PDB file of C-alpha atoms in Angstrom:
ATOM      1  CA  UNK C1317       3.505  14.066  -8.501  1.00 45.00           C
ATOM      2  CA  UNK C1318       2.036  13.062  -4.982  1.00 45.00           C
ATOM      3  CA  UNK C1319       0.579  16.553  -4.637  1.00 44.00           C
ATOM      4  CA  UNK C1320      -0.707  16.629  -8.177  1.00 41.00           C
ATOM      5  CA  UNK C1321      -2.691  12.825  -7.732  1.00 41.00           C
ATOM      6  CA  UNK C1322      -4.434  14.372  -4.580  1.00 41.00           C
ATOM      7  CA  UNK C1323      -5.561  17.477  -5.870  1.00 41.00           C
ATOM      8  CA  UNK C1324      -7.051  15.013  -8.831  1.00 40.00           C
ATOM      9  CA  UNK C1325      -7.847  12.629  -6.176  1.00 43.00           C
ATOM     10  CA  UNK C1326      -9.928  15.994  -4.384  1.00 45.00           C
ATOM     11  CA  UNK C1327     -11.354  16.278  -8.017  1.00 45.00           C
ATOM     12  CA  UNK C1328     -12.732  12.932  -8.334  1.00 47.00           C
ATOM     13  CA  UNK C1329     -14.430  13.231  -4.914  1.00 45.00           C
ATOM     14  CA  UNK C1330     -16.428  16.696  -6.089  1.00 44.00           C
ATOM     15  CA  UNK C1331     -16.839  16.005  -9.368  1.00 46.00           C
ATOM     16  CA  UNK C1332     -17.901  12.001  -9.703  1.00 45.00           C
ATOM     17  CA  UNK C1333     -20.764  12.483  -6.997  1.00 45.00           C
ATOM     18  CA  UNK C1334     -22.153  10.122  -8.728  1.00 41.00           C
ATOM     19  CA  UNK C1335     -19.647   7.253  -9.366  1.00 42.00           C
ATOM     20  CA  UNK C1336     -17.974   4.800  -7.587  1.00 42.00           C
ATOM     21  CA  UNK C1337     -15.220   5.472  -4.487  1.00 42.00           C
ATOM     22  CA  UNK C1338     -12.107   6.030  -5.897  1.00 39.00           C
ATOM     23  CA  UNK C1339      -9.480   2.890  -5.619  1.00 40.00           C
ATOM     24  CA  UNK C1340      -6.367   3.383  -4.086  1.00 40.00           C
ATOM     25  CA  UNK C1341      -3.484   4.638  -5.818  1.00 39.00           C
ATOM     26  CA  UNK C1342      -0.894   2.860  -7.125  1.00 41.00           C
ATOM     27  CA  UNK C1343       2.333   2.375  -4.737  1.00 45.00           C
ATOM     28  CA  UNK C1344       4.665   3.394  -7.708  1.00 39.00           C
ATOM     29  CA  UNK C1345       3.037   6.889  -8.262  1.00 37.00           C
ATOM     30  CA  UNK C1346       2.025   7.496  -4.628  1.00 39.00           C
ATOM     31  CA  UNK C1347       4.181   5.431  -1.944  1.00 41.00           C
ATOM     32  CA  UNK C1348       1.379   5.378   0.398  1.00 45.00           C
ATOM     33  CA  UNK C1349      -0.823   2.326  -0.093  1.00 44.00           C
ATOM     34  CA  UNK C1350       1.196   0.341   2.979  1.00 42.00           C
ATOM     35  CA  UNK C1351       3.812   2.234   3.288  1.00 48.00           C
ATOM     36  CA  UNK C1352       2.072   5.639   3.011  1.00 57.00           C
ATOM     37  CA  UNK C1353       5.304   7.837   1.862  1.00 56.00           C
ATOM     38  CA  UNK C1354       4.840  11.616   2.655  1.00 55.00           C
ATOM     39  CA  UNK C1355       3.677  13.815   0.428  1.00 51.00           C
ATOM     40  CA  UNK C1356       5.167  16.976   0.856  1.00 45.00           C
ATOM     41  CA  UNK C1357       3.526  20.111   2.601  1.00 44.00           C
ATOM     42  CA  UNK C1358       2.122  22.832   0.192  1.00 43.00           C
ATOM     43  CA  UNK C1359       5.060  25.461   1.342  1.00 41.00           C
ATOM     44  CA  UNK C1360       8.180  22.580   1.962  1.00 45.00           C
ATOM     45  CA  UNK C1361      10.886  21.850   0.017  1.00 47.00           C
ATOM     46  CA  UNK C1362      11.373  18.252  -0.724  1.00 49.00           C
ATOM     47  CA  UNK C1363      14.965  16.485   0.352  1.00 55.00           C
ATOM     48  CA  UNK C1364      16.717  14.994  -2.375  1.00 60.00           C
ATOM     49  CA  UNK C1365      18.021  11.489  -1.670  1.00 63.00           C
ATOM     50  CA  UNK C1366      19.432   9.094  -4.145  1.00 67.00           C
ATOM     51  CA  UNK C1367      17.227   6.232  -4.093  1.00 67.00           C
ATOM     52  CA  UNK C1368      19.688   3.682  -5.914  1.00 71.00           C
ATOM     53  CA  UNK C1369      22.048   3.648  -2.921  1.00 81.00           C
ATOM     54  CA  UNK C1370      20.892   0.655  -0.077  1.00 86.00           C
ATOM     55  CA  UNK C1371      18.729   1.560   2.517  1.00 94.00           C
ATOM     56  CA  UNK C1372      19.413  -0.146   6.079  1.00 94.00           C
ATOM     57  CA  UNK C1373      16.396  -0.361   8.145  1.00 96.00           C
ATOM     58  CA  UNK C1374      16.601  -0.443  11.804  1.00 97.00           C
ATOM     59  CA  UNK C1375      14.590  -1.567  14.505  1.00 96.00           C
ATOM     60  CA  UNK C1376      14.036   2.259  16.144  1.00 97.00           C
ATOM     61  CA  UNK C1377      12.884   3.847  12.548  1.00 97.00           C
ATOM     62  CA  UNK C1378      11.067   0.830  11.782  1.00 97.00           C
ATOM     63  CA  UNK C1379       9.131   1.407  15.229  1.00 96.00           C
ATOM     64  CA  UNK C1380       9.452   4.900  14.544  1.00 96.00           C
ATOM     65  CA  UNK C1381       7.440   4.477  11.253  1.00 96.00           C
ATOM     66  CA  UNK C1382       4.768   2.149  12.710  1.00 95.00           C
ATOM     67  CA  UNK C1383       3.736   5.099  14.988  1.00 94.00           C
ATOM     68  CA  UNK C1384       4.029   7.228  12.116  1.00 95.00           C
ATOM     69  CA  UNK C1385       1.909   5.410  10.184  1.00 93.00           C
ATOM     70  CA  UNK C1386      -0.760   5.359  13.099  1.00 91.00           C
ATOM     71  CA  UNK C1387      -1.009   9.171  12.592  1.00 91.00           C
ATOM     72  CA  UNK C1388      -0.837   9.507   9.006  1.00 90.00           C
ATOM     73  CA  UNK C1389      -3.997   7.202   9.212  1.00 89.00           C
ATOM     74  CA  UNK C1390      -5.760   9.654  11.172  1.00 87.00           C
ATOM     75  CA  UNK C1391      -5.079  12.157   8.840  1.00 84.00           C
ATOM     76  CA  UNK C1392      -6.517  10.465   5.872  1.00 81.00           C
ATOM     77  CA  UNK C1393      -9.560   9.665   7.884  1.00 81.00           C
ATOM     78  CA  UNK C1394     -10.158  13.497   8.705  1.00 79.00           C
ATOM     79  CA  UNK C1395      -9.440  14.474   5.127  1.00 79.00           C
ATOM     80  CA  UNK C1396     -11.899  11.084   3.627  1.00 76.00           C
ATOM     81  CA  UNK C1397     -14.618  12.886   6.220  1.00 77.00           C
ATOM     82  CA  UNK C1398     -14.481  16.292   4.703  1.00 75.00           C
ATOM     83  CA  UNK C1399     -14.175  15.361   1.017  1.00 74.00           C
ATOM     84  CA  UNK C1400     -17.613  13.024   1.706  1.00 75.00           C
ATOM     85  CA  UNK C1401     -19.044  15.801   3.438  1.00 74.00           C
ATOM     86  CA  UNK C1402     -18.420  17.987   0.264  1.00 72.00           C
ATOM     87  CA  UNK C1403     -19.893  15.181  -1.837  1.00 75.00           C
ATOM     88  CA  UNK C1404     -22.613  14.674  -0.286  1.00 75.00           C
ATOM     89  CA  UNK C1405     -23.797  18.171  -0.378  1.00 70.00           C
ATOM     90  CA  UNK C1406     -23.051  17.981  -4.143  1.00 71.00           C
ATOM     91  CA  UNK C1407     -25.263  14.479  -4.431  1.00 74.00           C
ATOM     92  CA  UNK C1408     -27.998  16.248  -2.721  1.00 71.00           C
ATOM     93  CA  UNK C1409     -28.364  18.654  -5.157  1.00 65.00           C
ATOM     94  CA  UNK C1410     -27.260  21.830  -2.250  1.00 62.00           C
ATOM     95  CA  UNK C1411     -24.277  22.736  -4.671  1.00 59.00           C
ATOM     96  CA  UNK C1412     -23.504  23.007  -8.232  1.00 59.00           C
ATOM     97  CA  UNK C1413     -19.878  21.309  -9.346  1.00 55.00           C
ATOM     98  CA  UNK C1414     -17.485  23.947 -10.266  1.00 54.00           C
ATOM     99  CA  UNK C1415     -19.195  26.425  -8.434  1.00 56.00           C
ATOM    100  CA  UNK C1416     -19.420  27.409  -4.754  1.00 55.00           C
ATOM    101  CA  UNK C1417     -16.711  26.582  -1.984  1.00 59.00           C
ATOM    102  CA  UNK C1418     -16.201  22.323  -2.693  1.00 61.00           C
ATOM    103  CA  UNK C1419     -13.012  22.460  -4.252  1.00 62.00           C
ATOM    104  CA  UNK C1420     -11.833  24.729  -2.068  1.00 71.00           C
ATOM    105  CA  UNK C1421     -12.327  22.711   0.793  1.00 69.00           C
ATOM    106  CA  UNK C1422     -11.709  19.967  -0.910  1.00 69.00           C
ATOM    107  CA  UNK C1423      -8.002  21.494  -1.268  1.00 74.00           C
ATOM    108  CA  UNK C1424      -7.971  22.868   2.519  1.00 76.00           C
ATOM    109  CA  UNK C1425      -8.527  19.319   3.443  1.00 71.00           C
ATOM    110  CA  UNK C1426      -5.488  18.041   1.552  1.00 76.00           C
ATOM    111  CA  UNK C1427      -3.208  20.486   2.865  1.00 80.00           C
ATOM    112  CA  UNK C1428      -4.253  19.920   6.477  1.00 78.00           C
ATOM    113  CA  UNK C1429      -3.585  16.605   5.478  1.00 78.00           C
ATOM    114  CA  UNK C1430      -0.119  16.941   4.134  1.00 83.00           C
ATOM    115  CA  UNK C1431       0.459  19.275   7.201  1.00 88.00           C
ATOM    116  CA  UNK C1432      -0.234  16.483   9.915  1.00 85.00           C
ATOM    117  CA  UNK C1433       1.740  14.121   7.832  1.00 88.00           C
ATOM    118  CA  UNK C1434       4.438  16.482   7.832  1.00 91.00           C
ATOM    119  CA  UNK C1435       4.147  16.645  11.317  1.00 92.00           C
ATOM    120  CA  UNK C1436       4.154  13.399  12.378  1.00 91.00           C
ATOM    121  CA  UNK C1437       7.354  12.412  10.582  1.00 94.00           C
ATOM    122  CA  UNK C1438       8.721  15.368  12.153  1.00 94.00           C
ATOM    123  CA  UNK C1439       7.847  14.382  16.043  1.00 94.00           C
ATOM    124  CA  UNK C1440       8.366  10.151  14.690  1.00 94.00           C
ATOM    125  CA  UNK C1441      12.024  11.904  14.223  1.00 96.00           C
ATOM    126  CA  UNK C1442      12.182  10.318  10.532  1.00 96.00           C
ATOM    127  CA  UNK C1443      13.289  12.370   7.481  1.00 96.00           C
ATOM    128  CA  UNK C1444      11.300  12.548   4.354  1.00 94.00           C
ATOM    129  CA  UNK C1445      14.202   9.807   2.946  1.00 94.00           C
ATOM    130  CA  UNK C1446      13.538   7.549   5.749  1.00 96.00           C
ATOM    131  CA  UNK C1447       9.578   7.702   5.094  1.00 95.00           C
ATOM    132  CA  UNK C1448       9.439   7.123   1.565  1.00 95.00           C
ATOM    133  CA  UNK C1449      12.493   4.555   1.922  1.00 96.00           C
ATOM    134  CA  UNK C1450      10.760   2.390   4.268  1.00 97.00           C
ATOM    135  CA  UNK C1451       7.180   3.111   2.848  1.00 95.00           C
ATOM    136  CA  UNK C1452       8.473   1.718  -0.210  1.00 95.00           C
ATOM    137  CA  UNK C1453       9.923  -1.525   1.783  1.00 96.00           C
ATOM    138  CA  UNK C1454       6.880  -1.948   3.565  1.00 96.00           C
ATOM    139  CA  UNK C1455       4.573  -1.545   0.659  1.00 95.00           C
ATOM    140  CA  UNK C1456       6.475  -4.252  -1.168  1.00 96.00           C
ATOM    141  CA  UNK C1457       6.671  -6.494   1.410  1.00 96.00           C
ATOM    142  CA  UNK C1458       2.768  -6.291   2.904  1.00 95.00           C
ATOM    143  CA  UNK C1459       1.450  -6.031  -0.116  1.00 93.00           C
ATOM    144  CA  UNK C1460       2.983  -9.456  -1.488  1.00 92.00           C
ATOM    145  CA  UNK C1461       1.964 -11.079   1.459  1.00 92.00           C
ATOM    146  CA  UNK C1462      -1.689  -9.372   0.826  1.00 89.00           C
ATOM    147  CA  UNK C1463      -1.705 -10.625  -2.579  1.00 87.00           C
ATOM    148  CA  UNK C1464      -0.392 -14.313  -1.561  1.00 85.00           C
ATOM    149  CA  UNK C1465      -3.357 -14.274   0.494  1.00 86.00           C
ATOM    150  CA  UNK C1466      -6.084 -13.459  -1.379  1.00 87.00           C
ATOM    151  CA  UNK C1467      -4.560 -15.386  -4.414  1.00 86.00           C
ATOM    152  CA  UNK C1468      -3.870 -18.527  -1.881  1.00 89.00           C
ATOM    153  CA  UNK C1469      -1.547 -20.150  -4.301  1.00 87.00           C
ATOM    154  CA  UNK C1470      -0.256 -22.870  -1.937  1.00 89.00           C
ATOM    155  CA  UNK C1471      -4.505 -23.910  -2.028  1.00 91.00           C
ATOM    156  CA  UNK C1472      -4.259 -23.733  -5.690  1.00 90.00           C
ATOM    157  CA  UNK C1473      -1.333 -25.973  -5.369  1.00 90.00           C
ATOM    158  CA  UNK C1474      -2.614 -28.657  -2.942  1.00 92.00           C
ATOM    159  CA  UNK C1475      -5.856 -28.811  -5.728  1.00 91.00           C
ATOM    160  CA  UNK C1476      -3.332 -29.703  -8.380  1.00 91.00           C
ATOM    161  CA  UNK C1477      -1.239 -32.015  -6.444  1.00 92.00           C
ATOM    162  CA  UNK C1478      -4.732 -33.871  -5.411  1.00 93.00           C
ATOM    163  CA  UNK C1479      -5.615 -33.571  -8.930  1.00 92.00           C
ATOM    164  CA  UNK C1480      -2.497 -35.336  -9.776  1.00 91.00           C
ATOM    165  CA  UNK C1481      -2.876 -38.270  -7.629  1.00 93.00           C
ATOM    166  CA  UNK C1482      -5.878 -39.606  -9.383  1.00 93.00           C
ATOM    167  CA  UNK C1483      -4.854 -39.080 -12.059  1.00 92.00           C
ATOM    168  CA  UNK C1484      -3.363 -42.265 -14.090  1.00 93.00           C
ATOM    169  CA  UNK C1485       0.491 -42.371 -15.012  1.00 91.00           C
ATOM    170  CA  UNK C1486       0.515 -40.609 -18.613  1.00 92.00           C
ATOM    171  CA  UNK C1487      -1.888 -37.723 -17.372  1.00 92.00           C
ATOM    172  CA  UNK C1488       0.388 -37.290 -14.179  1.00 91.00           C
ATOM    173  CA  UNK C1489       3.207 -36.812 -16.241  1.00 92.00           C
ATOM    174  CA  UNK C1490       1.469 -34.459 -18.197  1.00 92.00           C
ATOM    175  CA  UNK C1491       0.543 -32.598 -15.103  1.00 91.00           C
ATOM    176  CA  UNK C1492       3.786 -32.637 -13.582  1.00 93.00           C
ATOM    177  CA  UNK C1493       5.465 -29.580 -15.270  1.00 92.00           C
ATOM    178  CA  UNK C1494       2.255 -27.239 -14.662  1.00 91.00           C
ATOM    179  CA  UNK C1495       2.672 -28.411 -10.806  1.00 92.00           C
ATOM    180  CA  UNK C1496       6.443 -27.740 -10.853  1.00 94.00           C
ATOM    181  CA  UNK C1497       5.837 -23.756 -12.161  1.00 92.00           C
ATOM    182  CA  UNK C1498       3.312 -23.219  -9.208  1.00 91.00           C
ATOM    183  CA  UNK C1499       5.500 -24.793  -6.956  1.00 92.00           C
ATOM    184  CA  UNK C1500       8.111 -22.360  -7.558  1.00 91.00           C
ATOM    185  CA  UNK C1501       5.868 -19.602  -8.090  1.00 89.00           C
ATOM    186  CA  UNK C1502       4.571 -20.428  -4.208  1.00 90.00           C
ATOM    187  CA  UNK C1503       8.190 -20.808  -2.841  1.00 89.00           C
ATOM    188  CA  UNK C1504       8.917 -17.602  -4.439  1.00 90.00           C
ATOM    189  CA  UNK C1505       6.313 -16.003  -2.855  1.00 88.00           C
ATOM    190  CA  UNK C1506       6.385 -16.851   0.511  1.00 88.00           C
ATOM    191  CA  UNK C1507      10.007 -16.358   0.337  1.00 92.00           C
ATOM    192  CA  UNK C1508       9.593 -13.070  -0.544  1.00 94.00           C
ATOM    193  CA  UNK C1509      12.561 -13.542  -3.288  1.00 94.00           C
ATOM    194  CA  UNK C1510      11.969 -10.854  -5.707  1.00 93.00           C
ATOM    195  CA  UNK C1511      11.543  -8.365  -2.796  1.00 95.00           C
ATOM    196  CA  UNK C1512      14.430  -9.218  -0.895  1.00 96.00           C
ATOM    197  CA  UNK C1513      16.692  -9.024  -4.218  1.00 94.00           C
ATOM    198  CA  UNK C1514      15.482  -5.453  -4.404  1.00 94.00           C
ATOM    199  CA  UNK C1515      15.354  -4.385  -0.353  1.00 95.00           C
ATOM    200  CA  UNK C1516      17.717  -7.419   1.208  1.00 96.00           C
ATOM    201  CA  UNK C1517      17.375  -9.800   3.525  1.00 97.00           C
ATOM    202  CA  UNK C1518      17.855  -7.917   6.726  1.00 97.00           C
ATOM    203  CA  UNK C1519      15.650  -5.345   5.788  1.00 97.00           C
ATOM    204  CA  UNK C1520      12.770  -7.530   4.737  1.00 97.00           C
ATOM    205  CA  UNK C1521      12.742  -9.953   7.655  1.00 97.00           C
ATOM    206  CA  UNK C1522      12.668  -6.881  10.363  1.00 97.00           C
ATOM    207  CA  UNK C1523       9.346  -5.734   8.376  1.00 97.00           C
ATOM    208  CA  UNK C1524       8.484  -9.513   8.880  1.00 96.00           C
ATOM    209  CA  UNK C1525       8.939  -8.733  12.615  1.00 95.00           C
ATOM    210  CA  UNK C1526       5.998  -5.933  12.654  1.00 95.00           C
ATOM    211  CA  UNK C1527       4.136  -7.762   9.780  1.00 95.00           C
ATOM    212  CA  UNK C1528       0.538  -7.751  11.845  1.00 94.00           C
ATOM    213  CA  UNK C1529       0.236  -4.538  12.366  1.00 94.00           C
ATOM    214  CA  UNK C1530       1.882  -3.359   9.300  1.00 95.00           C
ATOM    215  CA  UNK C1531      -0.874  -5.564   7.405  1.00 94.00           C
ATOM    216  CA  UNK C1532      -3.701  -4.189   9.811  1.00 93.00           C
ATOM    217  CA  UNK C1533      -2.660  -0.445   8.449  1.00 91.00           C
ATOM    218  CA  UNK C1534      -2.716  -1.387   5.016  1.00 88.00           C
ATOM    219  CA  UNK C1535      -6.139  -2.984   5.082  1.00 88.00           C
ATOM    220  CA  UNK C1536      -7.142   0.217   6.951  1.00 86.00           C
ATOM    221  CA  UNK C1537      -5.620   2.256   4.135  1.00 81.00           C
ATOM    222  CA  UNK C1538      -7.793   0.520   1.560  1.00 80.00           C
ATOM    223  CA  UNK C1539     -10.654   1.163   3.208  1.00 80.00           C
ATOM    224  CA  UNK C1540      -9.946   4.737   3.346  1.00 70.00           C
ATOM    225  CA  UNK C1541      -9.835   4.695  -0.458  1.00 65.00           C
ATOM    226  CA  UNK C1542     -12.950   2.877  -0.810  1.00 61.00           C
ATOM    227  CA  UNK C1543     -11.479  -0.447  -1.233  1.00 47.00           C
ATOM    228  CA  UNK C1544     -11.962  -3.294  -0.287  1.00 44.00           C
ATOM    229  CA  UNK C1545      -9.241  -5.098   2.117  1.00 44.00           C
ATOM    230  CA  UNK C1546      -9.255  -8.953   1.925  1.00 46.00           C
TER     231      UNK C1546
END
């Protein structure tokens, strides 16, 4: 599935010359938006791990990952280069799509890409269950905290609480079960409570313990899509 969405990903990038930069792919189909889970190199044979079974985190393979993740950057950057270089040569008009050697590079660069990734969770000592266990972790968890962000519910709060105040008595009471929901929803979310039902505690609050840079490579990953990071 991973290698399928970047050969349409490669696709995109000849063929819509013209459009906008492709967003970043979903978490659920890809693993890699934070937590960038490998995709697997054009001649390897993917490990089969049962994904239902808890995963416990430490603090080596979370360190492990971090430096992981540094290099799997770098290898999306090198593959974003070539795949613009291709489509600019297409936007100027110095190559037909579907003909001449685009797509072709356009795949090289992918599997130079899934190559390096390869080899960085080989010398980060990680397996491919380890990588797409903890991507997933660390996708959930940064990208909540992303999302709290940008959404600033606790503001949204304070406005209604303010709101409240002036309010007189029979409008406040009105108010007062609208105020409630958000004030759950924002406990919720900076709690992390849905994602630590899923991942646990433990595991969530040692991501908390890297959170910074974690966030800093997810923001970077965005921006390697064409997105744009909050």
């Amino acid at each position: 599935m991973r290698k399928l969405l970047w050969v349409l990903f490669a696709a995109g990038m000849v063929a819509g010359c013209k459009k906008e930069e492709a967003p970043a792919p979903a978490r659920e189909e890809t693993g890699v938006a934070a937590g960038m889970g490998e995709q697997a190199a054009p001649t390897g044979v993917a490990e089969d791990f049962d994904d239902s079974k808890p995963y416990v985190l430490t603090q080596a393979k979370l360190d492990a990952y971090v430096g992981y993740q540094h290099k799997v950057l770098e290898a999306y950057a090198a593959m974003a280069k070539e795949l613009q270089a291709v489509k600019a040569r297409l936007t100027a008009g110095t190559e037909t799509p579907g003909k001449g050697p685009s797509l072709s590079e356009s795949m090289k660069a992918i599997e130079s890409k899934a190559e390096s990734e390869a080899r960085a969770r080989r010398e980060a000592g990680l397996t491919e269950e380890d990588v797409n266990r903890i991507g997933a972790l660390v996708t959930d968890v940064i990208t909540q905290r992303h999302m709290s962000t940008m959404l600033d519910l606790a503001g949204e709060l304070k406005k209604l609480e303010d709101m409240q105040a002036k309010l007189k008595p029979e409008q406040a009471r009105e108010l007062a079960p609208q105020i409630e929901v958000m004030r759950r929803r924002v406990q919720e979310t900076e709690k992390l409570v849905s994602v630590r039902k899923v991942h646990g505690d433990a595991n969530v609050d040692l991501v908390l313990s890297r959170e910074q840079e974690l966030m800093t490579n997810y923001q970077d990953m965005l921006r390697s899509f064409g997105a744009r990071a909050q």
